[in-house]
PDB file of C-alpha atoms and ligand atoms in Angstrom:
ATOM      1  CA  MET J  30     128.815 -49.003 101.074  1.00 53.00           C
ATOM      2  CA  GLU J  31     129.262 -50.450 104.540  1.00 60.00           C
ATOM      3  CA  LYS J  32     125.946 -50.779 106.375  1.00 66.00           C
ATOM      4  CA  LYS J  33     125.928 -49.252 109.849  1.00 80.00           C
ATOM      5  CA  GLY J  34     123.474 -50.087 112.565  1.00 90.00           C
ATOM      6  CA  LYS J  35     121.289 -47.504 114.244  1.00 94.00           C
ATOM      7  CA  LEU J  36     121.625 -46.356 117.827  1.00 97.00           C
ATOM      8  CA  PHE J  37     118.391 -45.887 119.796  1.00 98.00           C
ATOM      9  CA  VAL J  38     118.369 -44.232 123.202  1.00 98.00           C
ATOM     10  CA  ILE J  39     115.347 -44.400 125.502  1.00 98.00           C
ATOM     11  CA  SER J  40     115.047 -42.427 128.740  1.00 98.00           C
ATOM     12  CA  ALA J  41     112.212 -42.009 131.207  1.00 96.00           C
ATOM     13  CA  PRO J  42     111.662 -41.192 134.834  1.00 92.00           C
ATOM     14  CA  SER J  43     111.476 -44.210 137.108  1.00 85.00           C
ATOM     15  CA  GLY J  44     107.925 -45.622 137.040  1.00 86.00           C
ATOM     16  CA  ALA J  45     107.027 -44.340 133.557  1.00 89.00           C
ATOM     17  CA  GLY J  46     106.669 -47.910 132.267  1.00 90.00           C
ATOM     18  CA  LYS J  47     109.877 -47.920 130.256  1.00 93.00           C
ATOM     19  CA  THR J  48     110.913 -51.513 131.040  1.00 92.00           C
ATOM     20  CA  THR J  49     107.578 -52.942 129.885  1.00 94.00           C
ATOM     21  CA  LEU J  50     107.633 -50.834 126.727  1.00 97.00           C
ATOM     22  CA  ILE J  51     111.214 -51.808 125.896  1.00 97.00           C
ATOM     23  CA  GLY J  52     110.238 -55.466 126.337  1.00 96.00           C
ATOM     24  CA  GLN J  53     107.498 -55.031 123.734  1.00 96.00           C
ATOM     25  CA  VAL J  54     109.854 -53.334 121.272  1.00 97.00           C
ATOM     26  CA  LEU J  55     112.478 -56.078 121.629  1.00 97.00           C
ATOM     27  CA  LYS J  56     109.811 -58.725 121.050  1.00 96.00           C
ATOM     28  CA  GLN J  57     108.608 -57.000 117.910  1.00 95.00           C
ATOM     29  CA  PHE J  58     112.082 -56.264 116.513  1.00 95.00           C
ATOM     30  CA  PRO J  59     114.293 -59.316 117.061  1.00 93.00           C
ATOM     31  CA  GLN J  60     116.985 -57.746 114.873  1.00 92.00           C
ATOM     32  CA  LEU J  61     117.453 -55.060 117.539  1.00 96.00           C
ATOM     33  CA  SER J  62     120.046 -55.764 120.252  1.00 95.00           C
ATOM     34  CA  TYR J  63     119.736 -54.509 123.803  1.00 96.00           C
ATOM     35  CA  SER J  64     122.805 -52.945 125.351  1.00 96.00           C
ATOM     36  CA  ILE J  65     123.300 -54.430 128.815  1.00 96.00           C
ATOM     37  CA  SER J  66     124.578 -51.722 131.138  1.00 97.00           C
ATOM     38  CA  HIS J  67     127.036 -52.015 133.983  1.00 98.00           C
ATOM     39  CA  THR J  68     125.959 -50.855 137.411  1.00 98.00           C
ATOM     40  CA  THR J  69     127.244 -50.656 140.956  1.00 98.00           C
ATOM     41  CA  ARG J  70     123.740 -51.082 142.375  1.00 95.00           C
ATOM     42  CA  ARG J  71     122.884 -54.354 144.068  1.00 94.00           C
ATOM     43  CA  PRO J  72     120.871 -56.840 142.010  1.00 94.00           C
ATOM     44  CA  ARG J  73     117.143 -56.805 142.739  1.00 89.00           C
ATOM     45  CA  LYS J  74     115.330 -60.055 143.323  1.00 88.00           C
ATOM     46  CA  GLY J  75     115.246 -62.056 140.095  1.00 93.00           C
ATOM     47  CA  GLU J  76     117.832 -59.962 138.266  1.00 94.00           C
ATOM     48  CA  ILE J  77     120.540 -61.909 136.475  1.00 96.00           C
ATOM     49  CA  HIS J  78     124.152 -60.803 135.972  1.00 97.00           C
ATOM     50  CA  GLY J  79     124.823 -60.525 132.249  1.00 96.00           C
ATOM     51  CA  LYS J  80     121.129 -60.392 131.359  1.00 94.00           C
ATOM     52  CA  ASP J  81     119.669 -57.429 133.241  1.00 93.00           C
ATOM     53  CA  TYR J  82     122.948 -55.749 134.108  1.00 96.00           C
ATOM     54  CA  PHE J  83     126.598 -56.469 134.623  1.00 97.00           C
ATOM     55  CA  PHE J  84     126.908 -55.880 138.355  1.00 98.00           C
ATOM     56  CA  ILE J  85     130.312 -54.504 139.297  1.00 98.00           C
ATOM     57  CA  ASP J  86     131.819 -52.799 142.334  1.00 98.00           C
ATOM     58  CA  GLU J  87     132.637 -49.082 142.566  1.00 98.00           C
ATOM     59  CA  GLN J  88     136.372 -49.641 142.263  1.00 98.00           C
ATOM     60  CA  GLY J  89     135.950 -51.627 139.060  1.00 97.00           C
ATOM     61  CA  PHE J  90     133.594 -48.981 137.715  1.00 98.00           C
ATOM     62  CA  GLN J  91     136.019 -46.176 138.511  1.00 98.00           C
ATOM     63  CA  THR J  92     138.896 -48.015 136.809  1.00 98.00           C
ATOM     64  CA  LEU J  93     136.852 -48.127 133.617  1.00 97.00           C
ATOM     65  CA  VAL J  94     136.059 -44.392 134.023  1.00 98.00           C
ATOM     66  CA  ASP J  95     139.800 -43.670 134.295  1.00 98.00           C
ATOM     67  CA  GLN J  96     140.513 -45.820 131.245  1.00 98.00           C
ATOM     68  CA  GLY J  97     137.868 -43.964 129.209  1.00 97.00           C
ATOM     69  CA  GLN J  98     135.999 -47.183 128.487  1.00 97.00           C
ATOM     70  CA  TRP J  99     132.473 -45.841 128.945  1.00 98.00           C
ATOM     71  CA  LEU J 100     130.533 -44.412 126.030  1.00 97.00           C
ATOM     72  CA  GLU J 101     128.595 -42.636 128.768  1.00 98.00           C
ATOM     73  CA  TRP J 102     128.211 -43.037 132.481  1.00 98.00           C
ATOM     74  CA  ALA J 103     126.244 -41.379 135.261  1.00 98.00           C
ATOM     75  CA  ARG J 104     125.333 -41.535 138.895  1.00 96.00           C
ATOM     76  CA  VAL J 105     121.620 -42.255 139.153  1.00 92.00           C
ATOM     77  CA  HIS J 106     119.756 -42.539 142.473  1.00 85.00           C
ATOM     78  CA  GLY J 107     123.094 -42.958 144.261  1.00 88.00           C
ATOM     79  CA  ASN J 108     124.518 -45.727 142.061  1.00 95.00           C
ATOM     80  CA  PHE J 109     126.796 -45.673 139.022  1.00 98.00           C
ATOM     81  CA  TYR J 110     125.660 -46.852 135.610  1.00 98.00           C
ATOM     82  CA  GLY J 111     127.683 -47.071 132.406  1.00 98.00           C
ATOM     83  CA  THR J 112     127.549 -48.232 128.803  1.00 98.00           C
ATOM     84  CA  SER J 113     130.568 -49.974 127.309  1.00 97.00           C
ATOM     85  CA  LYS J 114     132.018 -47.966 124.424  1.00 96.00           C
ATOM     86  CA  ALA J 115     133.679 -51.025 122.826  1.00 95.00           C
ATOM     87  CA  PHE J 116     130.426 -53.021 122.866  1.00 94.00           C
ATOM     88  CA  VAL J 117     128.353 -50.265 121.258  1.00 95.00           C
ATOM     89  CA  LEU J 118     130.870 -49.290 118.584  1.00 93.00           C
ATOM     90  CA  GLU J 119     131.507 -52.916 117.647  1.00 93.00           C
ATOM     91  CA  LYS J 120     127.789 -53.743 117.282  1.00 93.00           C
ATOM     92  CA  LEU J 121     127.138 -50.634 115.185  1.00 94.00           C
ATOM     93  CA  SER J 122     130.112 -51.288 112.925  1.00 92.00           C
ATOM     94  CA  GLN J 123     128.806 -54.841 112.404  1.00 93.00           C
ATOM     95  CA  GLY J 124     125.565 -53.321 111.090  1.00 93.00           C
ATOM     96  CA  GLU J 125     123.530 -54.207 114.187  1.00 94.00           C
ATOM     97  CA  SER J 126     121.067 -51.742 115.664  1.00 96.00           C
ATOM     98  CA  LEU J 127     121.201 -51.192 119.388  1.00 97.00           C
ATOM     99  CA  LEU J 128     118.806 -50.025 122.052  1.00 98.00           C
ATOM    100  CA  LEU J 129     120.158 -48.210 125.102  1.00 98.00           C
ATOM    101  CA  ASP J 130     118.002 -47.729 128.192  1.00 97.00           C
ATOM    102  CA  ILE J 131     119.829 -44.912 129.951  1.00 97.00           C
ATOM    103  CA  ASP J 132     119.080 -41.876 132.071  1.00 96.00           C
ATOM    104  CA  VAL J 133     118.959 -38.265 130.858  1.00 97.00           C
ATOM    105  CA  GLN J 134     122.551 -37.482 131.928  1.00 97.00           C
ATOM    106  CA  GLY J 135     123.939 -40.394 129.899  1.00 97.00           C
ATOM    107  CA  ALA J 136     121.720 -39.565 126.923  1.00 97.00           C
ATOM    108  CA  LYS J 137     123.004 -35.987 127.010  1.00 97.00           C
ATOM    109  CA  GLN J 138     126.621 -37.208 126.876  1.00 97.00           C
ATOM    110  CA  ILE J 139     125.884 -39.257 123.746  1.00 96.00           C
ATOM    111  CA  MET J 140     123.973 -36.365 122.136  1.00 96.00           C
ATOM    112  CA  ASP J 141     126.868 -33.990 122.906  1.00 95.00           C
ATOM    113  CA  ASP J 142     129.280 -36.516 121.378  1.00 91.00           C
ATOM    114  CA  ASN J 143     127.568 -35.981 118.030  1.00 81.00           C
ATOM    115  CA  LEU J 144     127.021 -39.695 117.635  1.00 85.00           C
ATOM    116  CA  SER J 145     124.163 -40.335 115.261  1.00 88.00           C
ATOM    117  CA  LEU J 146     121.209 -41.575 117.293  1.00 95.00           C
ATOM    118  CA  VAL J 147     117.447 -41.719 117.591  1.00 97.00           C
ATOM    119  CA  SER J 148     116.364 -40.547 121.035  1.00 98.00           C
ATOM    120  CA  ILE J 149     113.024 -41.282 122.650  1.00 98.00           C
ATOM    121  CA  PHE J 150     111.636 -40.002 125.941  1.00 98.00           C
ATOM    122  CA  ILE J 151     108.820 -41.869 127.709  1.00 97.00           C
ATOM    123  CA  LEU J 152     106.609 -39.483 129.601  1.00 96.00           C
ATOM    124  CA  PRO J 153     104.166 -40.431 132.361  1.00 93.00           C
ATOM    125  CA  PRO J 154     100.701 -38.863 131.945  1.00 90.00           C
ATOM    126  CA  SER J 155     101.267 -36.703 135.035  1.00 92.00           C
ATOM    127  CA  ILE J 156     103.590 -36.353 137.994  1.00 92.00           C
ATOM    128  CA  GLU J 157     100.754 -37.479 140.336  1.00 92.00           C
ATOM    129  CA  ILE J 158     100.202 -40.675 138.359  1.00 92.00           C
ATOM    130  CA  LEU J 159     103.949 -41.330 138.385  1.00 92.00           C
ATOM    131  CA  GLN J 160     103.959 -41.125 142.170  1.00 92.00           C
ATOM    132  CA  GLN J 161     100.960 -43.446 142.409  1.00 92.00           C
ATOM    133  CA  ARG J 162     102.690 -45.984 140.157  1.00 89.00           C
ATOM    134  CA  LEU J 163     105.869 -45.945 142.245  1.00 89.00           C
ATOM    135  CA  GLU J 164     103.853 -46.418 145.444  1.00 91.00           C
ATOM    136  CA  LYS J 165     101.819 -49.245 143.928  1.00 90.00           C
ATOM    137  CA  ARG J 166     104.943 -51.004 142.633  1.00 84.00           C
ATOM    138  CA  GLY J 167     105.983 -51.531 146.237  1.00 81.00           C
ATOM    139  CA  THR J 168     109.689 -52.004 145.437  1.00 79.00           C
ATOM    140  CA  ASP J 169     110.951 -48.742 146.945  1.00 82.00           C
ATOM    141  CA  SER J 170     110.852 -47.206 150.418  1.00 88.00           C
ATOM    142  CA  PRO J 171     109.065 -43.838 150.898  1.00 91.00           C
ATOM    143  CA  ALA J 172     112.478 -42.099 151.039  1.00 90.00           C
ATOM    144  CA  ILE J 173     113.544 -43.626 147.714  1.00 87.00           C
ATOM    145  CA  ILE J 174     110.179 -42.745 146.159  1.00 90.00           C
ATOM    146  CA  LEU J 175     110.657 -39.154 147.288  1.00 91.00           C
ATOM    147  CA  GLU J 176     114.137 -39.091 145.726  1.00 88.00           C
ATOM    148  CA  ARG J 177     112.824 -40.622 142.506  1.00 88.00           C
ATOM    149  CA  MET J 178     110.028 -38.036 142.357  1.00 92.00           C
ATOM    150  CA  GLU J 179     112.540 -35.200 142.783  1.00 90.00           C
ATOM    151  CA  ASN J 180     114.703 -36.657 140.030  1.00 90.00           C
ATOM    152  CA  ALA J 181     111.634 -37.099 137.824  1.00 93.00           C
ATOM    153  CA  GLN J 182     111.057 -33.331 137.715  1.00 92.00           C
ATOM    154  CA  SER J 183     114.503 -32.602 136.300  1.00 93.00           C
ATOM    155  CA  GLU J 184     114.351 -35.623 133.971  1.00 95.00           C
ATOM    156  CA  ILE J 185     111.010 -34.508 132.531  1.00 95.00           C
ATOM    157  CA  ALA J 186     112.494 -31.049 131.957  1.00 95.00           C
ATOM    158  CA  ARG J 187     114.917 -32.684 129.476  1.00 96.00           C
ATOM    159  CA  GLN J 188     112.208 -34.144 127.223  1.00 97.00           C
ATOM    160  CA  SER J 189     112.566 -31.468 124.535  1.00 97.00           C
ATOM    161  CA  ALA J 190     116.144 -32.604 123.838  1.00 97.00           C
ATOM    162  CA  TYR J 191     114.781 -35.909 122.482  1.00 98.00           C
ATOM    163  CA  ASP J 192     113.697 -36.681 118.903  1.00 97.00           C
ATOM    164  CA  HIS J 193     110.449 -38.328 120.051  1.00 98.00           C
ATOM    165  CA  VAL J 194     108.263 -38.176 123.150  1.00 97.00           C
ATOM    166  CA  VAL J 195     105.840 -41.013 123.874  1.00 97.00           C
ATOM    167  CA  VAL J 196     103.226 -40.458 126.583  1.00 96.00           C
ATOM    168  CA  ASN J 197     102.464 -43.610 128.523  1.00 95.00           C
ATOM    169  CA  ASP J 198      98.880 -43.006 129.608  1.00 92.00           C
ATOM    170  CA  ASP J 199      97.790 -46.322 128.169  1.00 94.00           C
ATOM    171  CA  ILE J 200     100.407 -49.052 127.884  1.00 94.00           C
ATOM    172  CA  LYS J 201      98.926 -50.611 124.735  1.00 96.00           C
ATOM    173  CA  ARG J 202      98.734 -47.311 122.894  1.00 97.00           C
ATOM    174  CA  ALA J 203     102.178 -46.249 124.073  1.00 97.00           C
ATOM    175  CA  ALA J 204     103.643 -49.573 122.864  1.00 97.00           C
ATOM    176  CA  THR J 205     101.988 -49.063 119.470  1.00 97.00           C
ATOM    177  CA  ASP J 206     103.376 -45.509 119.222  1.00 97.00           C
ATOM    178  CA  LEU J 207     106.846 -46.646 120.222  1.00 97.00           C
ATOM    179  CA  CYS J 208     106.886 -49.579 117.804  1.00 97.00           C
ATOM    180  CA  PHE J 209     105.754 -47.227 115.042  1.00 96.00           C
ATOM    181  CA  ILE J 210     108.841 -45.066 115.648  1.00 97.00           C
ATOM    182  CA  PHE J 211     111.121 -48.114 115.480  1.00 96.00           C
ATOM    183  CA  LYS J 212     109.376 -49.423 112.363  1.00 95.00           C
ATOM    184  CA  ASN J 213     109.970 -46.140 110.550  1.00 94.00           C
ATOM    185  CA  GLU J 214     113.561 -45.760 111.711  1.00 93.00           C
ATOM    186  CA  MET J 215     114.496 -49.377 110.929  1.00 88.00           C
ATOM    187  CA  ARG J 216     112.986 -49.034 107.473  1.00 82.00           C
ATOM    188  CA  LEU J 217     115.342 -46.162 106.776  1.00 68.00           C
ATOM    189  CA  LEU J 218     118.412 -48.313 107.431  1.00 63.00           C
TER     190      LEU J 218
HETATM  191  P1  LIG H  27     117.300 -49.187 137.603  1.00 86.35           P
HETATM  192  O1  LIG H  27     118.337 -49.230 138.681  1.00 86.35           O
HETATM  193  O2  LIG H  27     115.942 -48.890 138.150  1.00 86.35           O
HETATM  194  O3  LIG H  27     117.357 -50.418 136.719  1.00 86.35           O
HETATM  195  O4  LIG H  27     117.681 -47.974 136.651  1.00 86.35           O
HETATM  196  C1  LIG H  27     117.736 -46.692 137.154  1.00 86.35           C
HETATM  197  C2  LIG H  27     118.021 -45.716 136.038  1.00 86.35           C
HETATM  198  O5  LIG H  27     119.330 -45.918 135.513  1.00 86.35           O
HETATM  199  C3  LIG H  27     117.073 -45.802 134.841  1.00 86.35           C
HETATM  200  O6  LIG H  27     116.654 -44.490 134.528  1.00 86.35           O
HETATM  201  C4  LIG H  27     117.932 -46.353 133.738  1.00 86.35           C
HETATM  202  O7  LIG H  27     117.532 -45.866 132.471  1.00 86.35           O
HETATM  203  C5  LIG H  27     119.278 -45.805 134.120  1.00 86.35           C
HETATM  204  N1  LIG H  27     120.369 -46.576 133.492  1.00 86.35           N
HETATM  205  C6  LIG H  27     120.450 -47.903 133.300  1.00 86.35           C
HETATM  206  N2  LIG H  27     121.583 -48.217 132.671  1.00 86.35           N
HETATM  207  C7  LIG H  27     122.238 -47.055 132.452  1.00 86.35           C
HETATM  208  C8  LIG H  27     123.476 -46.721 131.806  1.00 86.35           C
HETATM  209  O8  LIG H  27     124.224 -47.560 131.320  1.00 86.35           O
HETATM  210  N3  LIG H  27     123.803 -45.415 131.787  1.00 86.35           N
HETATM  211  C9  LIG H  27     123.016 -44.440 132.317  1.00 86.35           C
HETATM  212  N4  LIG H  27     123.421 -43.183 132.208  1.00 86.35           N
HETATM  213  N5  LIG H  27     121.847 -44.716 132.917  1.00 86.35           N
HETATM  214  C10 LIG H  27     121.465 -46.017 132.979  1.00 86.35           C
END
């Protein structure tokens, strides 16, 4: 029988430590591919087109919406983000497993599509600690932090829709928990 890859979806509020945790998973599971999203947001310092994101303009993004080329897409913190349907379906049909780092709106679209997936939500230990982390990170203005905190409330409310919830109170322990989930799921391939 043809071997199909597995689709993993990870969501978390901004500042929950998702990027670090995903980095650890990708290091531990080299057979797992990362799906590079498209976004209309401007690149941050150090971000590379084609590695972190494909940076495109709003018109280009909208054209792909009209053509139905996104597996999912959403507006997050004022910018558009999307996952290429062709890329994901091709990788899975080639037997490769894929990791998608997407927000709760995009994850919901994939869940509603009845695509087979393993969904994981990364939870900060508390809303206060999340705020402290965003302030310490120093990459966002107070207005953006406020917006991210408001979004965090509704994102956290979606956690029960996910197959697994990992609490990031300690990065080492959270990475171990997350890798354990991947180890089990990859073994079942
Ligand atoms: P950032 O701009 O900080 O890299 O990402 C902001 C948010 O957008 C994160 O929650 C991230 O998971 C989400 N995101 C990144 N790529 C995609 C995507 O392709 N689709 C959706 N729906 N969300 C995405």
